[in-house]
Tab-separated table of N, CA and C in Angstrom:
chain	number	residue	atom	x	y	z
A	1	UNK	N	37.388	4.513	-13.584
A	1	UNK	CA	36.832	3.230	-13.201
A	1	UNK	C	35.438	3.102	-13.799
A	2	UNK	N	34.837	1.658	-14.208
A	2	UNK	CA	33.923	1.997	-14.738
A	2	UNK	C	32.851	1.052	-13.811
A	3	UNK	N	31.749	1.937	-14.064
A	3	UNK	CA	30.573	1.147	-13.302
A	3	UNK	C	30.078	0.049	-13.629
A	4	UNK	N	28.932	-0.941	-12.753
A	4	UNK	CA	28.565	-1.541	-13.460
A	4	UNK	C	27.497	-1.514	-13.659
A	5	UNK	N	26.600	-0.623	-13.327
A	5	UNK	CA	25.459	-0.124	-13.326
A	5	UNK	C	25.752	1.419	-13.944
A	6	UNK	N	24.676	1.798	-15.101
A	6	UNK	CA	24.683	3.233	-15.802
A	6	UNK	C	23.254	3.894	-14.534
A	7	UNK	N	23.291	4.791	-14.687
A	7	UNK	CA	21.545	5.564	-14.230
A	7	UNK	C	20.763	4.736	-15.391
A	8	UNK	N	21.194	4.212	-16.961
A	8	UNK	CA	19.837	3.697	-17.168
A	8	UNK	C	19.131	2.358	-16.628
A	9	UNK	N	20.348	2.269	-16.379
A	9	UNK	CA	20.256	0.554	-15.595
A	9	UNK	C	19.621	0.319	-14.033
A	10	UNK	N	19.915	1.766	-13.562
A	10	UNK	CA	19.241	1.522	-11.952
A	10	UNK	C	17.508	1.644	-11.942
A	11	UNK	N	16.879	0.472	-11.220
A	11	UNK	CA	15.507	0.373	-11.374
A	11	UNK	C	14.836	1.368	-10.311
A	12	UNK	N	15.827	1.647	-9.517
A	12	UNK	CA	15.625	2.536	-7.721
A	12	UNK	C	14.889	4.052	-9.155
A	13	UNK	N	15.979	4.500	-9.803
A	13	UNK	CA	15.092	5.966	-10.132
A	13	UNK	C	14.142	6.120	-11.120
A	14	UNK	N	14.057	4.813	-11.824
A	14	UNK	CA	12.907	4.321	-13.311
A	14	UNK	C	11.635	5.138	-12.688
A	15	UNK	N	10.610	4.989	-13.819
A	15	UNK	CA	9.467	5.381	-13.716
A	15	UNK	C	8.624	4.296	-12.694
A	16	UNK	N	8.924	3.064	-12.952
A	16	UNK	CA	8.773	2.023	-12.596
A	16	UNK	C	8.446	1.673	-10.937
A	17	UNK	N	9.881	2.321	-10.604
A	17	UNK	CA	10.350	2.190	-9.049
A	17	UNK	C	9.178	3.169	-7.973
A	18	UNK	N	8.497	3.834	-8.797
A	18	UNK	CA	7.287	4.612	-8.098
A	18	UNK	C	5.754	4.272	-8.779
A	19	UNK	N	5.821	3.924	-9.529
A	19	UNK	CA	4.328	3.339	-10.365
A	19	UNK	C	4.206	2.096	-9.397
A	20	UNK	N	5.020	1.362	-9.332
A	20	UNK	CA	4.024	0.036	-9.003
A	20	UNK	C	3.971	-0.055	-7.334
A	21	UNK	N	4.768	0.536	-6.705
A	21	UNK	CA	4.301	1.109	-5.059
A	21	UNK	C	2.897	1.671	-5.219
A	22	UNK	N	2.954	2.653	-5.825
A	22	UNK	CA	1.691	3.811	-5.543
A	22	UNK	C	0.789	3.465	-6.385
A	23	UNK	N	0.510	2.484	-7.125
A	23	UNK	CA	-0.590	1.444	-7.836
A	23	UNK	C	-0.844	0.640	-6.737
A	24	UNK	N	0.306	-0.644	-6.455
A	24	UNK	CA	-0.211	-1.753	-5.407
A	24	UNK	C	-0.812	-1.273	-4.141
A	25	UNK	N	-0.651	0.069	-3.544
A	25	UNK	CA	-0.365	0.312	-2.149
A	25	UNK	C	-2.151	0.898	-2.463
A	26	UNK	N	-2.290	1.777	-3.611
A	26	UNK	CA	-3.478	2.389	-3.446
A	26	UNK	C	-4.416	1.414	-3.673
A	27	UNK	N	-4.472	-0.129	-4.354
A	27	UNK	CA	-5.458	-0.796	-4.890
A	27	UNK	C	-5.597	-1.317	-3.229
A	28	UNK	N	-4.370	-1.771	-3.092
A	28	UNK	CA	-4.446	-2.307	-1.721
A	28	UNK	C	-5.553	-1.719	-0.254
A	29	UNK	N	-4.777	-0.660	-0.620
A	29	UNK	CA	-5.816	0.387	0.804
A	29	UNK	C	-7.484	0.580	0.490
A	30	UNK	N	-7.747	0.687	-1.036
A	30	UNK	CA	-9.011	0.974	-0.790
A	30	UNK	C	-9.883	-0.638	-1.372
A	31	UNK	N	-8.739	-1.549	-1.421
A	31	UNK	CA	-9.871	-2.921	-0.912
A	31	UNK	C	-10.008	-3.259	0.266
A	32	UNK	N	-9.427	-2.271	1.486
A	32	UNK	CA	-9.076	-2.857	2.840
A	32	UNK	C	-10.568	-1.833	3.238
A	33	UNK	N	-10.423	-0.790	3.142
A	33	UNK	CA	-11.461	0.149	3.460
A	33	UNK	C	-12.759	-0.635	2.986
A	34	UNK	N	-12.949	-1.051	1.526
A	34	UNK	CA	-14.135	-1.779	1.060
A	34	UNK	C	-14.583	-2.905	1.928
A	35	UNK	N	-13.361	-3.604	2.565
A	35	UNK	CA	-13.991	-4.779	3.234
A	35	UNK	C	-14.418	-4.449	4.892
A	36	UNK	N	-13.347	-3.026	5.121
A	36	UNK	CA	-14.078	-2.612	6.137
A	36	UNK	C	-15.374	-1.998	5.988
A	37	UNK	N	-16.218	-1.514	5.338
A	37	UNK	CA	-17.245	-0.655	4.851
A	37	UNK	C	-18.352	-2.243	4.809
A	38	UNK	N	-17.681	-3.228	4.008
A	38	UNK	CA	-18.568	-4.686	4.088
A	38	UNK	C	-19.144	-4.684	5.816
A	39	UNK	N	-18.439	-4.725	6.728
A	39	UNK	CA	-18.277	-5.143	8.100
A	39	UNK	C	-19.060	-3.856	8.660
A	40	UNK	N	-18.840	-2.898	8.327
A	40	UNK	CA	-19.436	-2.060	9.490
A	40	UNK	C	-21.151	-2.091	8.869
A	41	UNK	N	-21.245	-2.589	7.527
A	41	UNK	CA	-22.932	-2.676	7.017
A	41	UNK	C	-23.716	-3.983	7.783
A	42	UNK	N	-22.482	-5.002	8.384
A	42	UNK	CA	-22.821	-6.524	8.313
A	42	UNK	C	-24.247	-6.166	9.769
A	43	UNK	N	-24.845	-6.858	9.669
A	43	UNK	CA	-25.969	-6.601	10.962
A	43	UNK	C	-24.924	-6.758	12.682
A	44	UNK	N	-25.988	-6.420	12.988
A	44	UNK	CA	-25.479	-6.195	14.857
A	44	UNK	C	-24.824	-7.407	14.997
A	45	UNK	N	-25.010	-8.580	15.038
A	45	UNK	CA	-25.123	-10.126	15.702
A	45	UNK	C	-23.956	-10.138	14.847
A	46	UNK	N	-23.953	-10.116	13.711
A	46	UNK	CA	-22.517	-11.187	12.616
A	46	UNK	C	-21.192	-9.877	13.302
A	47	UNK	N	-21.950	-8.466	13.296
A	47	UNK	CA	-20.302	-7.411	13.534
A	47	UNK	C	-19.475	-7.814	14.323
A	48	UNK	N	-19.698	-8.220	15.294
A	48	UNK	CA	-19.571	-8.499	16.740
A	48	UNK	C	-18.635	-10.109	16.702
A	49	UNK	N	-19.193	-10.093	15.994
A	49	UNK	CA	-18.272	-12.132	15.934
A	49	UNK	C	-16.921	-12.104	15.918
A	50	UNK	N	-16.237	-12.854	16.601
A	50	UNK	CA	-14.800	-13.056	16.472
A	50	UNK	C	-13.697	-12.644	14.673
A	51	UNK	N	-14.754	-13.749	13.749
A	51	UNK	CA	-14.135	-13.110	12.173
A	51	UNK	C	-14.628	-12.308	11.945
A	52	UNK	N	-15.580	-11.457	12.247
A	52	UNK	CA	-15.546	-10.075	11.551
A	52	UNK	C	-14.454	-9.036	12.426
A	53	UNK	N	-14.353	-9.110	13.804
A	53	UNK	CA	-13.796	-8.095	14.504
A	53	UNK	C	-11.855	-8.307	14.071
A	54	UNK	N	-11.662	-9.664	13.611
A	54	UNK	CA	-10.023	-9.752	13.322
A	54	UNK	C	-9.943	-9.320	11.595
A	55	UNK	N	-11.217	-9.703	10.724
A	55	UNK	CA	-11.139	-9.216	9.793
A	55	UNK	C	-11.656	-7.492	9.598
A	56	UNK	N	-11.800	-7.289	10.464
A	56	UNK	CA	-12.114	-5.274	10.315
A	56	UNK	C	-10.447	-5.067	10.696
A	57	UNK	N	-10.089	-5.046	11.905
A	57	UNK	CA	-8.597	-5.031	12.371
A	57	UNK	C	-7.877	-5.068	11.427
A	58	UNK	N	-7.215	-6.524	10.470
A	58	UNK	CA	-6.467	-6.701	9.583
A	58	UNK	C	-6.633	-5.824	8.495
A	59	UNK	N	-8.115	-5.457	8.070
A	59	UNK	CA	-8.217	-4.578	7.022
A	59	UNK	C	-8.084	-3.079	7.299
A	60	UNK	N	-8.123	-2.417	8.604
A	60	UNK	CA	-7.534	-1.760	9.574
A	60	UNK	C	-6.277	-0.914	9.327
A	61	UNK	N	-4.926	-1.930	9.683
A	61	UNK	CA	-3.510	-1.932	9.582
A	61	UNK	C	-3.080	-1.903	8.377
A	62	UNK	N	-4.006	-2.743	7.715
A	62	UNK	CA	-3.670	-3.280	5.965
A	62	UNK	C	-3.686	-1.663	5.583
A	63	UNK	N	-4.807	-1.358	5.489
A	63	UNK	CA	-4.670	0.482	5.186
A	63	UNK	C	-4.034	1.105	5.292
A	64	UNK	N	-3.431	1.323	6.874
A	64	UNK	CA	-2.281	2.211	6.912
A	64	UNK	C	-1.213	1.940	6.274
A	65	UNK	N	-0.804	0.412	6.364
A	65	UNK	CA	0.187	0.138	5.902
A	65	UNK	C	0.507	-0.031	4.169
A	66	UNK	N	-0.837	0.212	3.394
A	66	UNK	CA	-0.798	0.342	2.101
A	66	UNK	C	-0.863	1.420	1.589
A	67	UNK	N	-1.364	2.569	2.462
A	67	UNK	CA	-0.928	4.255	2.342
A	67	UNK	C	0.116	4.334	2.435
A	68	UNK	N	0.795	3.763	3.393
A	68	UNK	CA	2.409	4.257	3.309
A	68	UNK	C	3.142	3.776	1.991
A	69	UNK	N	3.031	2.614	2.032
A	69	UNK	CA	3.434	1.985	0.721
A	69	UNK	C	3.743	2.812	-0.362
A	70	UNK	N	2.019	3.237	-0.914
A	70	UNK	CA	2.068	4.405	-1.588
A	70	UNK	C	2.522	5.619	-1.773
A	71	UNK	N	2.376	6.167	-0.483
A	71	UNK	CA	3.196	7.389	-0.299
A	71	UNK	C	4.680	7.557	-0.425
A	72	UNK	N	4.930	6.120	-0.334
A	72	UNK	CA	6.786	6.024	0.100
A	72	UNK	C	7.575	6.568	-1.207
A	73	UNK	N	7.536	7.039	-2.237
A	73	UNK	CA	8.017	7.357	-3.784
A	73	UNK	C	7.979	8.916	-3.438
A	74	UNK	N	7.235	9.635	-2.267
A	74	UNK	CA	7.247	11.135	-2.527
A	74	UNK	C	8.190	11.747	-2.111
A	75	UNK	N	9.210	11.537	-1.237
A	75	UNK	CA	10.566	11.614	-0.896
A	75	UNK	C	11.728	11.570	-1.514
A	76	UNK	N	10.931	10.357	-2.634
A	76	UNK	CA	12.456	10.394	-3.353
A	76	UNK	C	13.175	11.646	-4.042
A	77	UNK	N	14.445	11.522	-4.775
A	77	UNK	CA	14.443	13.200	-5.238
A	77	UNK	C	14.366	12.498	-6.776
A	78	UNK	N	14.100	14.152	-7.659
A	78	UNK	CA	13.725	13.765	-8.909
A	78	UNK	C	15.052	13.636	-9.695
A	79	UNK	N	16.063	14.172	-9.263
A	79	UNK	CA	17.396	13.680	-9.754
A	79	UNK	C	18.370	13.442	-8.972
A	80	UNK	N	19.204	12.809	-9.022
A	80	UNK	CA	20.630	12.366	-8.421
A	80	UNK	C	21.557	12.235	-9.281
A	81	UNK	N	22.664	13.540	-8.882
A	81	UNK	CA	24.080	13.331	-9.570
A	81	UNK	C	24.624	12.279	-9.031
């Protein structure tokens, strides 16, 4: 029977399928950290304000969740019969 997909054709094991996770995820996380690092410099009075405390938060979660991102390619295996 023949496939319709070869291994060269699947994008899941390309070089590809782990470069642009662990590019987007890392640019991602350390602009989240940068804007948290903005916020924790901002003076006493502005830290404290409603948009800085939802924008520290969001940039917060954004982190974890763009580490994982990144990380998510280290599991995979390096070959599959």
């Amino acid at each position: 029977m023949h496939d319709l997909y070869t291994e060269e054709d699947n994008f899941t094991f390309s070089n590809e399928a782990w470069m642009i996770p662990s590019a987007t995820g890392t640019i991602s996380a350390l602009s989240s950290i940068l804007i948290m690092s903005i916020i924790l410099r901002s003076s006493k009075e502005s830290r404290f304000s409603s948009y800085h405390i939802i924008m520290f938060f969001m940039s917060f979660w954004d982190t974890i969740a763009s580490t994982a991102i990144a990380l998510n390619t280290i599991p995979m295996p390096s070959d599959v019969d």
